[in-house]
Coordinates of C-alpha atoms in Angstrom, one line a residue:
M1 CA 96.3 121.3 142.8
K2 CA 97.7 117.5 142.9
R3 CA 101.1 117.0 143.9
L4 CA 103.8 113.7 144.2
T5 CA 106.9 113.9 146.2
V6 CA 110.5 113.2 144.6
A7 CA 110.1 109.9 147.0
D8 CA 107.1 108.8 144.7
L9 CA 109.7 108.8 141.7
V10 CA 112.2 106.7 144.0
D11 CA 109.7 104.0 144.5
K12 CA 108.2 104.1 141.1
F13 CA 111.6 104.2 139.0
S14 CA 113.8 102.5 141.5
L15 CA 116.1 105.5 141.9
K16 CA 119.3 105.2 143.2
V17 CA 119.7 108.4 146.1
L18 CA 123.4 109.9 145.6
T19 CA 122.3 113.0 147.5
G20 CA 119.0 114.8 149.5
E21 CA 117.5 111.6 151.3
D22 CA 116.6 114.4 153.7
Q23 CA 114.7 116.2 150.7
L24 CA 112.8 113.3 149.0
H25 CA 109.4 114.8 150.6
K26 CA 109.7 117.6 147.8
T27 CA 106.8 117.8 145.9
I28 CA 106.3 117.7 142.0
T29 CA 103.6 119.9 140.4
Q30 CA 104.7 119.9 137.0
S31 CA 103.7 116.8 134.7
R32 CA 106.7 117.1 132.3
A33 CA 110.3 116.8 132.9
H34 CA 113.0 118.6 131.5
R35 CA 116.4 118.2 130.0
P36 CA 118.8 121.4 130.3
G37 CA 120.6 122.3 127.2
L38 CA 120.6 126.1 126.5
E39 CA 120.7 126.5 130.7
F40 CA 124.6 125.2 130.8
V41 CA 125.5 128.1 128.6
G42 CA 123.5 130.8 130.4
H43 CA 120.1 131.4 128.3
F44 CA 117.5 131.0 131.6
D45 CA 114.5 132.9 130.0
F46 CA 112.4 129.9 129.4
F47 CA 113.9 127.4 132.4
P48 CA 111.3 125.4 133.9
T49 CA 112.5 125.4 137.2
E50 CA 109.4 123.6 138.5
R51 CA 110.1 120.7 136.6
V52 CA 112.2 117.5 137.3
Q53 CA 115.6 117.8 135.4
I54 CA 116.9 115.0 133.5
L55 CA 120.5 114.3 132.7
G56 CA 121.4 111.9 130.3
R57 CA 124.6 111.1 128.3
K58 CA 124.8 114.1 126.5
E59 CA 124.5 116.6 129.2
I60 CA 127.1 114.7 131.3
N61 CA 129.5 114.3 128.6
Y62 CA 129.3 118.2 128.2
L63 CA 129.7 118.9 131.8
H64 CA 133.0 116.0 132.0
K65 CA 134.7 118.5 129.2
L66 CA 134.6 121.7 131.2
T67 CA 136.8 122.8 133.4
N68 CA 136.4 122.9 136.9
D69 CA 135.8 126.8 137.1
E70 CA 133.3 126.5 134.2
R71 CA 131.5 123.2 135.8
S72 CA 131.3 125.6 138.9
V73 CA 129.5 128.3 136.8
R74 CA 127.2 125.9 134.4
I75 CA 126.0 123.8 137.5
G76 CA 125.9 126.6 140.0
N77 CA 123.5 128.8 137.5
I78 CA 120.9 125.8 137.4
V79 CA 121.0 124.4 141.0
H80 CA 120.3 128.3 142.2
Y81 CA 117.1 127.8 140.9
H82 CA 116.0 125.0 143.3
P83 CA 114.4 122.4 140.6
P84 CA 112.7 119.8 142.8
C85 CA 115.8 116.8 141.6
F86 CA 117.8 115.8 139.4
I87 CA 117.7 112.4 137.5
V88 CA 120.8 111.2 135.8
T89 CA 120.6 108.5 133.1
A90 CA 123.9 108.1 132.4
G91 CA 125.2 106.2 135.3
E92 CA 127.0 107.5 138.6
E93 CA 130.2 107.2 137.6
G94 CA 132.4 111.0 137.7
L95 CA 129.4 112.8 139.7
T96 CA 131.6 114.0 142.5
Y97 CA 131.2 117.4 141.4
L98 CA 127.4 117.4 140.7
T99 CA 126.9 115.4 144.1
H100 CA 128.7 118.6 145.7
Y101 CA 126.5 121.0 144.3
C102 CA 123.5 119.2 144.9
K103 CA 124.1 118.6 148.4
E104 CA 125.0 122.2 149.1
E105 CA 121.8 123.3 147.8
G106 CA 120.1 120.5 149.2
I107 CA 118.7 119.2 145.9
P108 CA 118.0 115.3 145.6
L109 CA 120.4 113.9 143.1
L110 CA 119.1 110.6 141.9
V111 CA 120.2 107.7 139.2
A112 CA 118.2 105.7 137.0
N113 CA 119.5 102.2 136.7
T114 CA 117.9 101.1 133.5
V115 CA 118.4 99.9 130.5
E116 CA 116.1 102.6 128.2
T117 CA 117.8 105.1 126.6
T118 CA 117.5 108.7 128.3
S119 CA 114.8 109.5 125.9
E120 CA 112.7 106.1 126.7
F121 CA 112.8 107.2 130.2
V122 CA 111.9 111.0 129.5
I123 CA 109.0 109.4 127.7
M124 CA 108.2 106.9 130.7
L125 CA 108.5 109.9 133.5
D126 CA 106.4 112.0 131.6
A127 CA 103.4 109.7 131.2
F128 CA 103.7 108.7 135.2
L129 CA 103.5 112.1 135.6
L130 CA 100.8 112.9 133.6
K131 CA 98.3 110.3 135.0
N132 CA 99.4 111.5 138.5
L133 CA 99.1 114.9 138.6
A134 CA 96.2 114.9 136.2
P135 CA 93.0 117.0 137.0
E136 CA 90.5 114.5 138.2
I137 CA 86.8 113.7 139.6
S138 CA 84.9 110.9 140.7
I139 CA 81.7 109.9 139.5
H140 CA 79.0 107.2 140.4
G141 CA 79.0 104.9 137.3
V142 CA 80.5 101.5 135.6
C143 CA 83.3 101.9 133.4
L144 CA 84.2 98.9 130.6
N145 CA 86.1 98.4 127.6
V146 CA 84.4 97.3 124.9
F147 CA 85.8 96.2 121.4
G148 CA 88.9 98.5 122.8
V149 CA 86.5 101.4 123.4
G150 CA 86.6 103.0 126.6
I151 CA 82.7 103.1 127.7
L152 CA 81.1 104.8 130.8
L153 CA 77.7 103.4 131.9
R154 CA 75.8 106.2 134.1
G155 CA 72.1 105.9 135.4
Q156 CA 70.1 105.5 138.8
S157 CA 71.1 103.6 141.3
G158 CA 69.5 100.0 140.9
V159 CA 68.9 100.9 137.2
G160 CA 71.0 97.8 136.4
K161 CA 74.6 98.7 135.6
S162 CA 76.6 96.5 137.1
E163 CA 74.5 93.6 135.9
I164 CA 75.1 94.7 132.4
A165 CA 78.3 95.1 133.2
H166 CA 78.4 91.4 134.1
T167 CA 76.7 90.4 131.2
L168 CA 79.6 92.3 128.8
I169 CA 82.0 90.3 130.9
G170 CA 80.6 87.3 129.9
R171 CA 80.9 88.3 126.4
G172 CA 84.7 88.9 126.3
H173 CA 84.9 92.6 127.2
R174 CA 86.7 94.0 130.3
L175 CA 85.6 95.7 133.3
V176 CA 87.5 98.9 134.5
S177 CA 85.6 100.2 137.7
D178 CA 82.2 99.4 139.2
D179 CA 80.4 102.0 141.3
L180 CA 82.9 104.9 141.5
V181 CA 84.6 105.7 138.3
V182 CA 87.8 107.9 138.9
L183 CA 88.1 110.0 135.6
K184 CA 91.4 111.9 134.7
K185 CA 91.7 114.9 132.6
L186 CA 94.8 114.1 130.1
S187 CA 94.5 116.9 127.5
P188 CA 91.6 119.1 126.5
R189 CA 90.1 116.0 124.5
T190 CA 91.4 113.1 126.7
L191 CA 89.7 111.7 129.4
L192 CA 90.8 108.5 131.1
G193 CA 88.8 106.3 133.3
T194 CA 90.2 104.4 136.0
H195 CA 89.3 103.0 139.6
D196 CA 90.0 104.1 143.0
E197 CA 92.4 100.9 144.4
K198 CA 89.5 100.2 146.8
T199 CA 87.3 99.1 144.2
K200 CA 89.9 97.3 141.5
E201 CA 88.3 94.1 140.6
F202 CA 85.4 94.3 142.0
L203 CA 81.7 93.9 140.9
A204 CA 78.6 94.5 143.1
L205 CA 75.5 92.3 142.0
R206 CA 72.3 92.8 143.8
S207 CA 71.2 89.5 145.4
I208 CA 74.8 88.1 144.8
G209 CA 76.9 90.4 146.6
L210 CA 80.7 91.8 145.6
L211 CA 82.4 89.8 143.1
N212 CA 86.2 89.9 142.5
V213 CA 85.7 89.3 138.5
V214 CA 89.4 88.3 138.1
R215 CA 89.5 85.7 140.9
M216 CA 86.1 84.4 139.1
Y217 CA 86.8 84.7 135.4
G218 CA 90.5 85.1 134.9
R219 CA 92.9 88.3 134.3
K220 CA 91.5 88.5 130.8
V221 CA 88.3 90.5 132.0
F222 CA 89.7 93.6 133.7
Q223 CA 92.1 96.4 133.1
D224 CA 93.5 99.1 135.2
E225 CA 92.3 102.2 132.7
T226 CA 91.0 103.1 129.3
R227 CA 90.2 106.2 127.4
I228 CA 86.6 107.1 127.5
S229 CA 85.2 107.5 124.4
L230 CA 81.4 107.0 124.8
D231 CA 79.1 107.9 127.7
I232 CA 76.1 105.8 128.0
H233 CA 72.8 106.6 130.2
L234 CA 70.8 104.0 131.3
T235 CA 67.1 105.2 131.9
K236 CA 63.9 103.2 132.5
W237 CA 61.4 102.4 130.0
Q238 CA 59.1 105.3 128.7
K239 CA 56.5 104.6 126.5
D240 CA 56.6 106.4 122.9
A241 CA 59.7 108.0 124.3
L242 CA 62.0 106.6 121.8
N243 CA 62.3 107.7 118.1
N244 CA 63.3 105.8 114.9
E245 CA 65.1 108.4 113.1
L246 CA 67.8 107.2 111.0
E247 CA 70.5 108.8 112.9
H248 CA 70.3 111.5 116.0
E249 CA 71.7 114.7 116.7
P250 CA 75.2 114.3 118.6
S251 CA 75.0 114.9 121.8
F252 CA 77.9 115.2 124.4
T253 CA 78.1 115.0 128.4
E254 CA 81.2 117.3 129.6
Y255 CA 83.3 116.3 132.3
M256 CA 86.0 118.9 133.2
G257 CA 85.9 120.7 130.1
V258 CA 86.2 117.6 127.9
K259 CA 83.3 116.7 125.7
V260 CA 82.6 112.8 125.3
P261 CA 80.1 111.5 122.8
S262 CA 76.5 110.5 124.7
I263 CA 73.7 108.3 123.6
E264 CA 71.0 107.2 125.6
I265 CA 69.5 103.5 126.1
Q266 CA 65.8 102.7 127.8
L267 CA 65.9 99.6 129.6
Q268 CA 63.0 97.0 129.7
P269 CA 62.8 93.1 130.5
G270 CA 64.0 91.4 127.7
R271 CA 65.9 94.4 125.7
D272 CA 69.5 93.1 124.8
V273 CA 71.2 96.2 126.4
A274 CA 74.8 94.4 126.2
G275 CA 74.1 93.9 122.7
L276 CA 73.3 97.5 122.0
I277 CA 76.1 98.7 123.9
E278 CA 78.4 96.6 121.6
A279 CA 76.5 98.2 118.7
A280 CA 77.0 101.2 120.2
A281 CA 81.2 100.6 120.5
N282 CA 81.2 98.9 116.9
N283 CA 79.4 102.4 115.6
W284 CA 81.8 104.7 117.5
Y285 CA 84.5 102.8 115.6
L286 CA 82.7 103.3 112.2
R287 CA 82.0 107.3 112.5
Q288 CA 85.7 107.6 113.6
S289 CA 86.8 106.3 110.0
G290 CA 84.4 108.6 108.6
Y291 CA 81.6 105.6 107.9
S292 CA 77.8 107.2 108.3
A293 CA 75.0 103.9 107.8
A294 CA 72.5 106.9 107.8
E295 CA 74.8 108.8 104.8
E296 CA 75.1 105.5 103.1
F297 CA 71.3 104.9 103.1
M298 CA 70.1 108.1 101.9
R299 CA 72.9 107.7 99.1
R300 CA 71.2 104.9 97.8
I301 CA 67.4 106.3 98.1
E302 CA 69.1 109.3 96.2
A303 CA 70.5 106.9 93.7
D304 CA 67.6 104.7 93.2
F305 CA 65.5 108.1 92.6
A306 CA 67.8 109.2 90.0
R307 CA 67.4 106.2 88.3
N308 CA 63.6 106.0 88.1
E309 CA 63.6 109.6 86.9
N310 CA 65.8 108.8 84.3
E311 CA 63.6 105.7 83.2

């Protein structure tokens, strides 16, 4: 299981540590934060104790209105479960009592010095947790964003993946990762492609060497991540292996249980593979909108046949 620490959150969101400086090594394993509400009135049946706990203006105002004895009970009931940390988004004024209980239980109490609302902060925090705690694998290939479509290029070493990626970059598309692609499963239907930091911005071309595409062509040719929508397998040309059906049966490649539409493109000198990849990306967009060129063609054929029968 992947883990983050409370210290990672402090660094990422520039959080102020009010107490628990020696507990920032605590691990975080849940990809969503929680705002306690029912827990303050004693309902703990579904309390997600392993989540980061967020206290916004609503929660802090409620605690401020309680008597000392009531606060002791309400806060004591929650800190008893030892969540990884508390993050307050309503400023640090009047938090002496909360600091006391967190210090007693060894729970980090953090303050977000942010202009965002609590809801906006929770959205950003959840997105960070989801990406960094998502299951992931690394595969050999190239990841690109073509016309806004995340594409994974696969094929045997030396087949020309990086060279094709270079051509697509020259046509205005973006590189995400070359050689090693990190795939993260964000949901049962969502796969994110990114790099492993070491390969960030680099493209390796045989006979040329290692290129930093951002230094050569500008920031616009690179992006950190993309949702994978197409898996394209590049293979060597095989005579008579290609067919001319109007529309191929859909095929998929599965990564960590996520099915990605897959196509095969055979390579041959003089074949515009980059253009075919652009066509595949645009065709994917049309399919998402419910359009099929093959179905429209067949409707035209059927309409023409019907007219001829009526003449």
